[in-house]
Amino acid sequence: VNEPNHFRRIVIASIVLSAIATPIVVAVIAPTLPPGKATDASSGQVFDNTVLFGLVTPIAATIVVYFAYSLIFFRHRAEGAQEGVAIQGDRRVQAWWLAVTSIIVIFLAAFGTVELADAGSGGGQGPDPAFKPSGKAMPVQVIAQQWEFTYRYPTYGGIETPHLELPVDQQIALHVTSLDVIHSFWAPRLGVKADANPGVDNIAYFKPEDERTFEIRCNELCGLWHGYMFDTGQIVSEAAFERWIHHQQRVFAPAAKVLPPYEKHYFPEPERRGG
Amino acid sequence: MNETATSAPLWRRLIGFNLLSGIVLLIVGFYVGWWLGHQIHAESLDFIDDTNQNDIALMFGYLFAVIGFLIGLGFARYPLTRIFGRQRTVFENEEGGVGRYFGLCTDHKVVGVQYLLGIGLFFFIAGLNAMLIRAELLRPSPQLFNAGNYLTLVSLHGTMMMGMMTSGVLGPFGNYFVPLMIGSRRMAFPRVESLTFWLLMAAGVILFSTIFFGGFPTGWTGYGPLNVQANYGFDSYIFFFALVGISMMLLGLNLITTIVTMRAPGLTWRRLPIFCWGALSTSILMVLAAPVLIATLLMVALDRGLQTSFFLPSAGGSPYLFQNLFWFFGHPEVYVLALPGMGILLEILPVFARKPLWGYRVAVAGLLGIMLLSFFVWQHHLFVSGLNAGLRPFYMFSTELISIPTGLVFLCGMATLWRARIRYTVPMLFCLAWFFNFFIGGVSGVFLSDVPSDVATHGSFFVMAHFHYTIMGGLVFTFFAAIYYWVPKMFGVMLNETLGKIHFWAMFIAFNSTFFPLFALGLMGMPRRVVTYPSHLQALNDWVSVSAFVLGASMLVFLFNVVYSLVFVREPAAANPWGSKSLEWQTPTPVPLHNFDRPPVIDSDPYEYGQPPPPTVPREAPAGAG
């Protein structure tokens, strides 16, 4: 019995499927996926995901072809041989597989590190960030507590506001901290996420590039009303931001007098049991 | 003390060391501890007085309940007899009928069946929790549960699945089949073997008792300082996981010792069935990781009960310490869940492909490589926590490195299908589904390991989809493969094939329909463990919930199949219905008490299927031979 050249068939079909699927995924699907282009951080994440999709799609196509082929052509039939071919292994295949997966892993790690070096990609980097943006950044403090976020603007007299507004096209340094348990500041559309730890100043950098409203959610289970710890923020123009912040300064002036001075973090009373 | 004669009346047979006396002493023990805790409790602990919640009393209650339970089951008899200088055999309850299954029994096959039923029970309860969670998420605002009950439900589902299912494969199938596969008459420590099972059952009951104490709002991770703030329902979490840790550790030690020391003559390391390699690598993880968990939970208990401050930042402790310790256990733990599944996969594939396992040594290297690397990746759970931000490239690299040994396992499985003669039996279908599910789980893991991409998806439904694909798609599918494959040996009865196929297809389709949209939900901004979500996510959430109900219904098909096949039809299974060549199928069904009349001598490897490969250059027929 002449065996057909299974290997050549699978290779050709994989190449064809990859050649069709990869451009569609990379050019059409991946760039439109969240988090979108509202900040430099989220754009970076979309780019990152697109590259990863570009890498994964041909691998997935090859595996799909391999299984489709094997499950059909290597199935048991009533006629012909009842047992498979006793192949114990193949050193060349093993070596190739090892080489290819190793190269992919090294590429992934290098690529991820280079991307991360772009100001930390919007993730929380702790009190002493390893990756900083060039130029000055406007500090905004996020104070998490059970079960709400408040925001302090140290460059505007350290006032504390219940809502977050940010000026467009200006580098922001979020300083995230907590007064009680661990929370996490997540603005999905901005591509920004940083855990709020009590006693820790967790810094995340990003630059808004699009005027829009965005949603804020607590992303770390923080007790009873965790599901209700959400808020809406706004990215506005420079002038609108100035108007807004000066209005806030007036409104919260009486409160600002009794606020503790601006700190990197605040130690509260020892935790007591809540709900 | 002699065993009661089997001819005695029923009420007489119920008296003795068994589950009944265990439960009685469990309840008595709980109230003794509860009373004692209230005597010890000092007024100075105003932490407790704030809420009238006495953690010490509850902890003592649980402690004495477990001790009472074990004494009631008869675990104290052997040590006490020896202390008083008398001789006593270590083997207990090996002869006899159904009663063996309701108490301390040192026959590894009985313990395997006990595990299968016990774990199965808790798996279905935790699955029902998931159904309730999905019912709640049909609407964006609370409808069935209030915020606190919802969190307790989520926490129970996660803790139960992550805790009980650590022994989900090694408990039933490791205990039952490892001794058979290596030609041993028993496990190395038969009493310890029974102890691990009953500890796990006590742990499960303790976890459920949390609903009497207000539940706990921390999820399965139990991060501090929330874990100190939580009501005393959290004490049952501490006790549950500590008992699970002890059970895991003992199970691991038992399996390692058995595999290393009790292999039959001729069963060299290169002939060890791959399932045993999976069990061995998992056991090593259990033994090394579980002690960290137990110690961490002790520290939490001290923080809560005696006002130490290991994890309290307001008193000089560090919540990061808890996260580090928890994930140092927690990441190996998820491989404790994944590795046995790979062992089952590679064990079953050759049988139905009718081929040797491709690249046996590569597969072993893959399993051991995963085991080793899993200790070096835990901080990828803390990428946005602000801890060790400069080390993120290292943890990104080490996490991605795991895909190399995982890829080797994948390669060996795939190549075993090359030029095979695949028989599409129910166990084989479940194994093939592993490839599909685990590929999606693995690829989404690559996205999560990449820090910039992880910032977008960390802690969201994307992560939840990822680990359900690896653990449910990886472990639970192979768990069912193992059930369909090995039940004929364990119970001497075949499971109905048509119902099995209906179960498979319903489960496979509903599983993917449930969990694939969760990737999208996570990217669109849905965090885990929330009872409310933005209303524009409702359509997708409803789709997921309905799929989840179908997934739940597919489990009912399985239950029906079990009852139908095992109770009503009872089609007897041949001793070796699958034509397998590994040792456990060479025993008669039912397997005799001590497995083998005399120790088998192994002179071949367990995967000698298939016809020899044809020569690469076709030879001319010899002309005029003679």
PDB file of C-alpha atoms in Angstrom, chain B residues 14-206:
ATOM      1  CA  LEU B  14     -23.981   0.035  63.061  1.00  0.00           C
ATOM      2  CA  ILE B  15     -22.269   0.209  66.449  1.00  0.00           C
ATOM      3  CA  GLY B  16     -18.507   0.350  66.197  1.00  0.00           C
ATOM      4  CA  PHE B  17     -15.935   2.555  64.580  1.00  0.00           C
ATOM      5  CA  ASN B  18     -17.571   3.833  61.420  1.00  0.00           C
ATOM      6  CA  LEU B  19     -18.978   6.949  59.783  1.00  0.00           C
ATOM      7  CA  LEU B  20     -21.913   7.032  62.201  1.00  0.00           C
ATOM      8  CA  SER B  21     -19.732   7.182  65.329  1.00  0.00           C
ATOM      9  CA  GLY B  22     -17.498   9.623  63.445  1.00  0.00           C
ATOM     10  CA  ILE B  23     -20.378  12.046  62.903  1.00  0.00           C
ATOM     11  CA  VAL B  24     -21.554  11.693  66.496  1.00  0.00           C
ATOM     12  CA  LEU B  25     -18.096  12.483  67.850  1.00  0.00           C
ATOM     13  CA  LEU B  26     -17.721  15.299  65.299  1.00  0.00           C
ATOM     14  CA  ILE B  27     -20.762  17.049  66.747  1.00  0.00           C
ATOM     15  CA  VAL B  28     -19.740  16.317  70.337  1.00  0.00           C
ATOM     16  CA  GLY B  29     -16.208  17.527  69.598  1.00  0.00           C
ATOM     17  CA  PHE B  30     -17.465  20.745  68.080  1.00  0.00           C
ATOM     18  CA  TYR B  31     -19.459  21.704  71.168  1.00  0.00           C
ATOM     19  CA  VAL B  32     -16.617  20.706  73.516  1.00  0.00           C
ATOM     20  CA  GLY B  33     -14.259  22.988  71.592  1.00  0.00           C
ATOM     21  CA  TRP B  34     -16.846  25.752  71.401  1.00  0.00           C
ATOM     22  CA  TRP B  35     -17.331  25.626  75.183  1.00  0.00           C
ATOM     23  CA  LEU B  36     -13.580  25.490  75.809  1.00  0.00           C
ATOM     24  CA  GLY B  37     -12.961  28.457  73.512  1.00  0.00           C
ATOM     25  CA  HIS B  38     -15.437  30.537  75.449  1.00  0.00           C
ATOM     26  CA  GLN B  39     -13.624  29.687  78.709  1.00  0.00           C
ATOM     27  CA  ILE B  40     -10.258  30.743  77.285  1.00  0.00           C
ATOM     28  CA  HIS B  41     -11.503  33.903  75.673  1.00  0.00           C
ATOM     29  CA  ALA B  42     -10.211  36.893  77.600  1.00  0.00           C
ATOM     30  CA  GLU B  43     -11.978  40.207  77.948  1.00  0.00           C
ATOM     31  CA  SER B  44      -8.916  42.046  76.742  1.00  0.00           C
ATOM     32  CA  LEU B  45      -9.532  40.790  73.227  1.00  0.00           C
ATOM     33  CA  ASP B  46     -11.918  43.618  72.423  1.00  0.00           C
ATOM     34  CA  PHE B  47     -11.541  42.680  68.788  1.00  0.00           C
ATOM     35  CA  ILE B  48     -13.932  39.879  69.612  1.00  0.00           C
ATOM     36  CA  ASP B  49     -16.225  41.853  71.880  1.00  0.00           C
ATOM     37  CA  ASP B  50     -16.996  44.348  69.136  1.00  0.00           C
ATOM     38  CA  THR B  51     -19.153  41.842  67.375  1.00  0.00           C
ATOM     39  CA  ASN B  52     -19.718  39.020  69.846  1.00  0.00           C
ATOM     40  CA  GLN B  53     -17.780  36.833  67.459  1.00  0.00           C
ATOM     41  CA  ASN B  54     -15.388  34.517  69.211  1.00  0.00           C
ATOM     42  CA  ASP B  55     -12.887  33.256  66.677  1.00  0.00           C
ATOM     43  CA  ILE B  56     -11.067  31.187  69.268  1.00  0.00           C
ATOM     44  CA  ALA B  57     -14.231  29.292  70.190  1.00  0.00           C
ATOM     45  CA  LEU B  58     -15.004  28.554  66.560  1.00  0.00           C
ATOM     46  CA  MET B  59     -11.419  27.458  65.830  1.00  0.00           C
ATOM     47  CA  PHE B  60     -11.433  25.165  68.865  1.00  0.00           C
ATOM     48  CA  GLY B  61     -14.824  23.866  67.813  1.00  0.00           C
ATOM     49  CA  TYR B  62     -13.486  22.902  64.403  1.00  0.00           C
ATOM     50  CA  LEU B  63     -10.296  21.447  65.854  1.00  0.00           C
ATOM     51  CA  PHE B  64     -12.094  19.214  68.339  1.00  0.00           C
ATOM     52  CA  ALA B  65     -14.696  18.293  65.742  1.00  0.00           C
ATOM     53  CA  VAL B  66     -12.000  16.981  63.423  1.00  0.00           C
ATOM     54  CA  ILE B  67     -10.263  15.104  66.228  1.00  0.00           C
ATOM     55  CA  GLY B  68     -13.591  13.607  67.332  1.00  0.00           C
ATOM     56  CA  PHE B  69     -14.439  12.642  63.770  1.00  0.00           C
ATOM     57  CA  LEU B  70     -11.128  10.819  63.297  1.00  0.00           C
ATOM     58  CA  ILE B  71     -11.427   9.016  66.648  1.00  0.00           C
ATOM     59  CA  GLY B  72     -14.974   8.004  65.774  1.00  0.00           C
ATOM     60  CA  LEU B  73     -13.761   6.566  62.497  1.00  0.00           C
ATOM     61  CA  GLY B  74     -11.212   4.495  64.392  1.00  0.00           C
ATOM     62  CA  PHE B  75      -7.957   6.245  63.563  1.00  0.00           C
ATOM     63  CA  ALA B  76      -6.924   6.266  67.236  1.00  0.00           C
ATOM     64  CA  ARG B  77      -7.229   2.526  67.750  1.00  0.00           C
ATOM     65  CA  TYR B  78      -3.952   1.444  66.186  1.00  0.00           C
ATOM     66  CA  PRO B  79      -1.683   3.999  67.887  1.00  0.00           C
ATOM     67  CA  LEU B  80      -3.391   3.480  71.248  1.00  0.00           C
ATOM     68  CA  THR B  81      -3.114  -0.303  71.024  1.00  0.00           C
ATOM     69  CA  ARG B  82       0.576  -0.021  70.248  1.00  0.00           C
ATOM     70  CA  ILE B  83       1.134   2.489  73.050  1.00  0.00           C
ATOM     71  CA  PHE B  84      -0.263  -0.046  75.483  1.00  0.00           C
ATOM     72  CA  GLY B  85       2.160  -2.610  74.173  1.00  0.00           C
ATOM     73  CA  ARG B  86      -0.182  -4.878  72.259  1.00  0.00           C
ATOM     74  CA  GLN B  87       0.238  -6.121  68.727  1.00  0.00           C
ATOM     75  CA  ARG B  88      -2.213  -5.048  66.089  1.00  0.00           C
ATOM     76  CA  THR B  89      -2.251  -5.310  62.323  1.00  0.00           C
ATOM     77  CA  VAL B  90      -2.176  -2.052  60.395  1.00  0.00           C
ATOM     78  CA  PHE B  91      -4.797  -3.358  57.994  1.00  0.00           C
ATOM     79  CA  GLU B  92      -8.426  -2.630  58.803  1.00  0.00           C
ATOM     80  CA  ASN B  93     -11.817  -3.482  57.356  1.00  0.00           C
ATOM     81  CA  GLU B  94     -10.397  -5.076  54.242  1.00  0.00           C
ATOM     82  CA  GLU B  95     -12.870  -7.960  54.304  1.00  0.00           C
ATOM     83  CA  GLY B  96     -16.603  -7.442  54.367  1.00  0.00           C
ATOM     84  CA  GLY B  97     -19.365  -5.829  52.415  1.00  0.00           C
ATOM     85  CA  VAL B  98     -20.691  -2.352  51.866  1.00  0.00           C
ATOM     86  CA  GLY B  99     -19.688  -1.353  55.397  1.00  0.00           C
ATOM     87  CA  ARG B 100     -16.084  -1.020  54.256  1.00  0.00           C
ATOM     88  CA  TYR B 101     -16.997   2.092  52.324  1.00  0.00           C
ATOM     89  CA  PHE B 102     -18.293   3.901  55.414  1.00  0.00           C
ATOM     90  CA  GLY B 103     -15.226   3.982  57.575  1.00  0.00           C
ATOM     91  CA  LEU B 104     -11.503   3.516  57.900  1.00  0.00           C
ATOM     92  CA  CYS B 105     -10.431   0.988  55.292  1.00  0.00           C
ATOM     93  CA  THR B 106      -6.883   0.223  54.263  1.00  0.00           C
ATOM     94  CA  ASP B 107      -7.691  -1.361  50.904  1.00  0.00           C
ATOM     95  CA  HIS B 108      -6.494   1.130  48.278  1.00  0.00           C
ATOM     96  CA  LYS B 109      -9.331   0.160  45.946  1.00  0.00           C
ATOM     97  CA  VAL B 110     -11.973   0.980  48.555  1.00  0.00           C
ATOM     98  CA  VAL B 111     -10.308   4.340  49.231  1.00  0.00           C
ATOM     99  CA  GLY B 112     -10.271   5.047  45.502  1.00  0.00           C
ATOM    100  CA  VAL B 113     -14.014   4.460  45.267  1.00  0.00           C
ATOM    101  CA  GLN B 114     -14.614   6.514  48.430  1.00  0.00           C
ATOM    102  CA  TYR B 115     -12.670   9.371  46.888  1.00  0.00           C
ATOM    103  CA  LEU B 116     -14.565   9.142  43.616  1.00  0.00           C
ATOM    104  CA  LEU B 117     -17.934   9.393  45.350  1.00  0.00           C
ATOM    105  CA  GLY B 118     -16.837  11.988  47.919  1.00  0.00           C
ATOM    106  CA  ILE B 119     -15.103  14.254  45.431  1.00  0.00           C
ATOM    107  CA  GLY B 120     -17.964  13.771  42.992  1.00  0.00           C
ATOM    108  CA  LEU B 121     -20.444  14.925  45.625  1.00  0.00           C
ATOM    109  CA  PHE B 122     -18.531  18.121  46.363  1.00  0.00           C
ATOM    110  CA  PHE B 123     -17.879  18.724  42.669  1.00  0.00           C
ATOM    111  CA  PHE B 124     -21.608  18.684  41.991  1.00  0.00           C
ATOM    112  CA  ILE B 125     -22.378  20.940  44.948  1.00  0.00           C
ATOM    113  CA  ALA B 126     -19.761  23.467  43.806  1.00  0.00           C
ATOM    114  CA  GLY B 127     -21.160  23.175  40.293  1.00  0.00           C
ATOM    115  CA  LEU B 128     -24.616  24.031  41.633  1.00  0.00           C
ATOM    116  CA  ASN B 129     -23.070  27.119  43.237  1.00  0.00           C
ATOM    117  CA  ALA B 130     -21.847  28.116  39.788  1.00  0.00           C
ATOM    118  CA  MET B 131     -25.392  27.715  38.432  1.00  0.00           C
ATOM    119  CA  LEU B 132     -26.665  30.086  41.136  1.00  0.00           C
ATOM    120  CA  ILE B 133     -23.922  32.601  40.335  1.00  0.00           C
ATOM    121  CA  ARG B 134     -24.885  32.558  36.662  1.00  0.00           C
ATOM    122  CA  ALA B 135     -28.577  32.892  37.562  1.00  0.00           C
ATOM    123  CA  GLU B 136     -27.739  36.000  39.563  1.00  0.00           C
ATOM    124  CA  LEU B 137     -25.732  37.467  36.678  1.00  0.00           C
ATOM    125  CA  LEU B 138     -28.689  37.238  34.298  1.00  0.00           C
ATOM    126  CA  ARG B 139     -29.429  40.844  35.287  1.00  0.00           C
ATOM    127  CA  PRO B 140     -26.993  43.736  35.839  1.00  0.00           C
ATOM    128  CA  SER B 141     -28.308  44.487  39.314  1.00  0.00           C
ATOM    129  CA  PRO B 142     -28.924  42.079  42.203  1.00  0.00           C
ATOM    130  CA  GLN B 143     -32.062  40.013  41.940  1.00  0.00           C
ATOM    131  CA  LEU B 144     -31.646  36.643  43.704  1.00  0.00           C
ATOM    132  CA  PHE B 145     -28.985  37.350  46.308  1.00  0.00           C
ATOM    133  CA  ASN B 146     -27.862  40.343  48.270  1.00  0.00           C
ATOM    134  CA  ALA B 147     -24.251  41.479  47.975  1.00  0.00           C
ATOM    135  CA  GLY B 148     -23.044  39.472  50.975  1.00  0.00           C
ATOM    136  CA  ASN B 149     -24.708  36.201  49.988  1.00  0.00           C
ATOM    137  CA  TYR B 150     -23.431  36.568  46.445  1.00  0.00           C
ATOM    138  CA  LEU B 151     -19.852  36.936  47.659  1.00  0.00           C
ATOM    139  CA  THR B 152     -20.246  33.911  49.922  1.00  0.00           C
ATOM    140  CA  LEU B 153     -21.560  31.940  46.968  1.00  0.00           C
ATOM    141  CA  VAL B 154     -18.625  32.983  44.765  1.00  0.00           C
ATOM    142  CA  SER B 155     -16.176  32.267  47.563  1.00  0.00           C
ATOM    143  CA  LEU B 156     -17.680  28.835  48.242  1.00  0.00           C
ATOM    144  CA  HIS B 157     -17.591  27.899  44.560  1.00  0.00           C
ATOM    145  CA  GLY B 158     -13.964  28.945  44.150  1.00  0.00           C
ATOM    146  CA  THR B 159     -12.678  27.548  47.427  1.00  0.00           C
ATOM    147  CA  MET B 160     -14.487  24.252  47.021  1.00  0.00           C
ATOM    148  CA  MET B 161     -13.297  23.698  43.456  1.00  0.00           C
ATOM    149  CA  MET B 162      -9.713  24.738  44.140  1.00  0.00           C
ATOM    150  CA  GLY B 163      -9.559  22.841  47.409  1.00  0.00           C
ATOM    151  CA  MET B 164     -11.378  19.588  46.801  1.00  0.00           C
ATOM    152  CA  MET B 165     -10.367  19.119  43.179  1.00  0.00           C
ATOM    153  CA  THR B 166      -6.639  19.142  44.060  1.00  0.00           C
ATOM    154  CA  SER B 167      -7.241  15.510  44.895  1.00  0.00           C
ATOM    155  CA  GLY B 168      -9.825  15.128  42.149  1.00  0.00           C
ATOM    156  CA  VAL B 169      -7.691  12.807  40.049  1.00  0.00           C
ATOM    157  CA  LEU B 170      -5.014  11.538  42.408  1.00  0.00           C
ATOM    158  CA  GLY B 171      -7.568  10.728  45.122  1.00  0.00           C
ATOM    159  CA  PRO B 172      -9.757   8.342  43.135  1.00  0.00           C
ATOM    160  CA  PHE B 173      -7.512   7.233  40.284  1.00  0.00           C
ATOM    161  CA  GLY B 174      -4.101   7.724  41.877  1.00  0.00           C
ATOM    162  CA  ASN B 175      -5.025   5.652  44.906  1.00  0.00           C
ATOM    163  CA  TYR B 176      -6.863   3.020  42.921  1.00  0.00           C
ATOM    164  CA  PHE B 177      -4.640   2.561  39.880  1.00  0.00           C
ATOM    165  CA  VAL B 178      -1.075   3.537  40.794  1.00  0.00           C
ATOM    166  CA  PRO B 179      -0.561   0.365  42.887  1.00  0.00           C
ATOM    167  CA  LEU B 180      -2.159  -1.728  40.126  1.00  0.00           C
ATOM    168  CA  MET B 181      -0.043  -0.086  37.430  1.00  0.00           C
ATOM    169  CA  ILE B 182       3.216  -0.669  39.266  1.00  0.00           C
ATOM    170  CA  GLY B 183       2.332  -4.218  40.312  1.00  0.00           C
ATOM    171  CA  SER B 184       2.018  -3.510  44.026  1.00  0.00           C
ATOM    172  CA  ARG B 185      -0.417  -5.099  46.459  1.00  0.00           C
ATOM    173  CA  ARG B 186      -1.127  -1.852  48.306  1.00  0.00           C
ATOM    174  CA  MET B 187      -0.053   1.740  48.849  1.00  0.00           C
ATOM    175  CA  ALA B 188       2.998   2.383  51.001  1.00  0.00           C
ATOM    176  CA  PHE B 189       1.009   3.802  53.940  1.00  0.00           C
ATOM    177  CA  PRO B 190      -2.519   2.335  53.833  1.00  0.00           C
ATOM    178  CA  ARG B 191      -3.761   4.010  57.032  1.00  0.00           C
ATOM    179  CA  VAL B 192      -2.475   7.406  55.903  1.00  0.00           C
ATOM    180  CA  GLU B 193      -4.237   6.792  52.618  1.00  0.00           C
ATOM    181  CA  SER B 194      -7.587   6.454  54.369  1.00  0.00           C
ATOM    182  CA  LEU B 195      -6.767   9.443  56.595  1.00  0.00           C
ATOM    183  CA  THR B 196      -6.288  11.739  53.577  1.00  0.00           C
ATOM    184  CA  PHE B 197      -9.784  10.902  52.368  1.00  0.00           C
ATOM    185  CA  TRP B 198     -11.561  11.442  55.670  1.00  0.00           C
ATOM    186  CA  LEU B 199      -9.646  14.668  56.335  1.00  0.00           C
ATOM    187  CA  LEU B 200     -10.872  15.954  52.997  1.00  0.00           C
ATOM    188  CA  MET B 201     -14.464  15.063  53.824  1.00  0.00           C
ATOM    189  CA  ALA B 202     -14.190  16.791  57.216  1.00  0.00           C
ATOM    190  CA  ALA B 203     -12.745  19.818  55.409  1.00  0.00           C
ATOM    191  CA  GLY B 204     -15.675  19.926  52.995  1.00  0.00           C
ATOM    192  CA  VAL B 205     -18.219  19.837  55.826  1.00  0.00           C
ATOM    193  CA  ILE B 206     -16.338  22.586  57.682  1.00  0.00           C
TER     194      ILE B 206
END
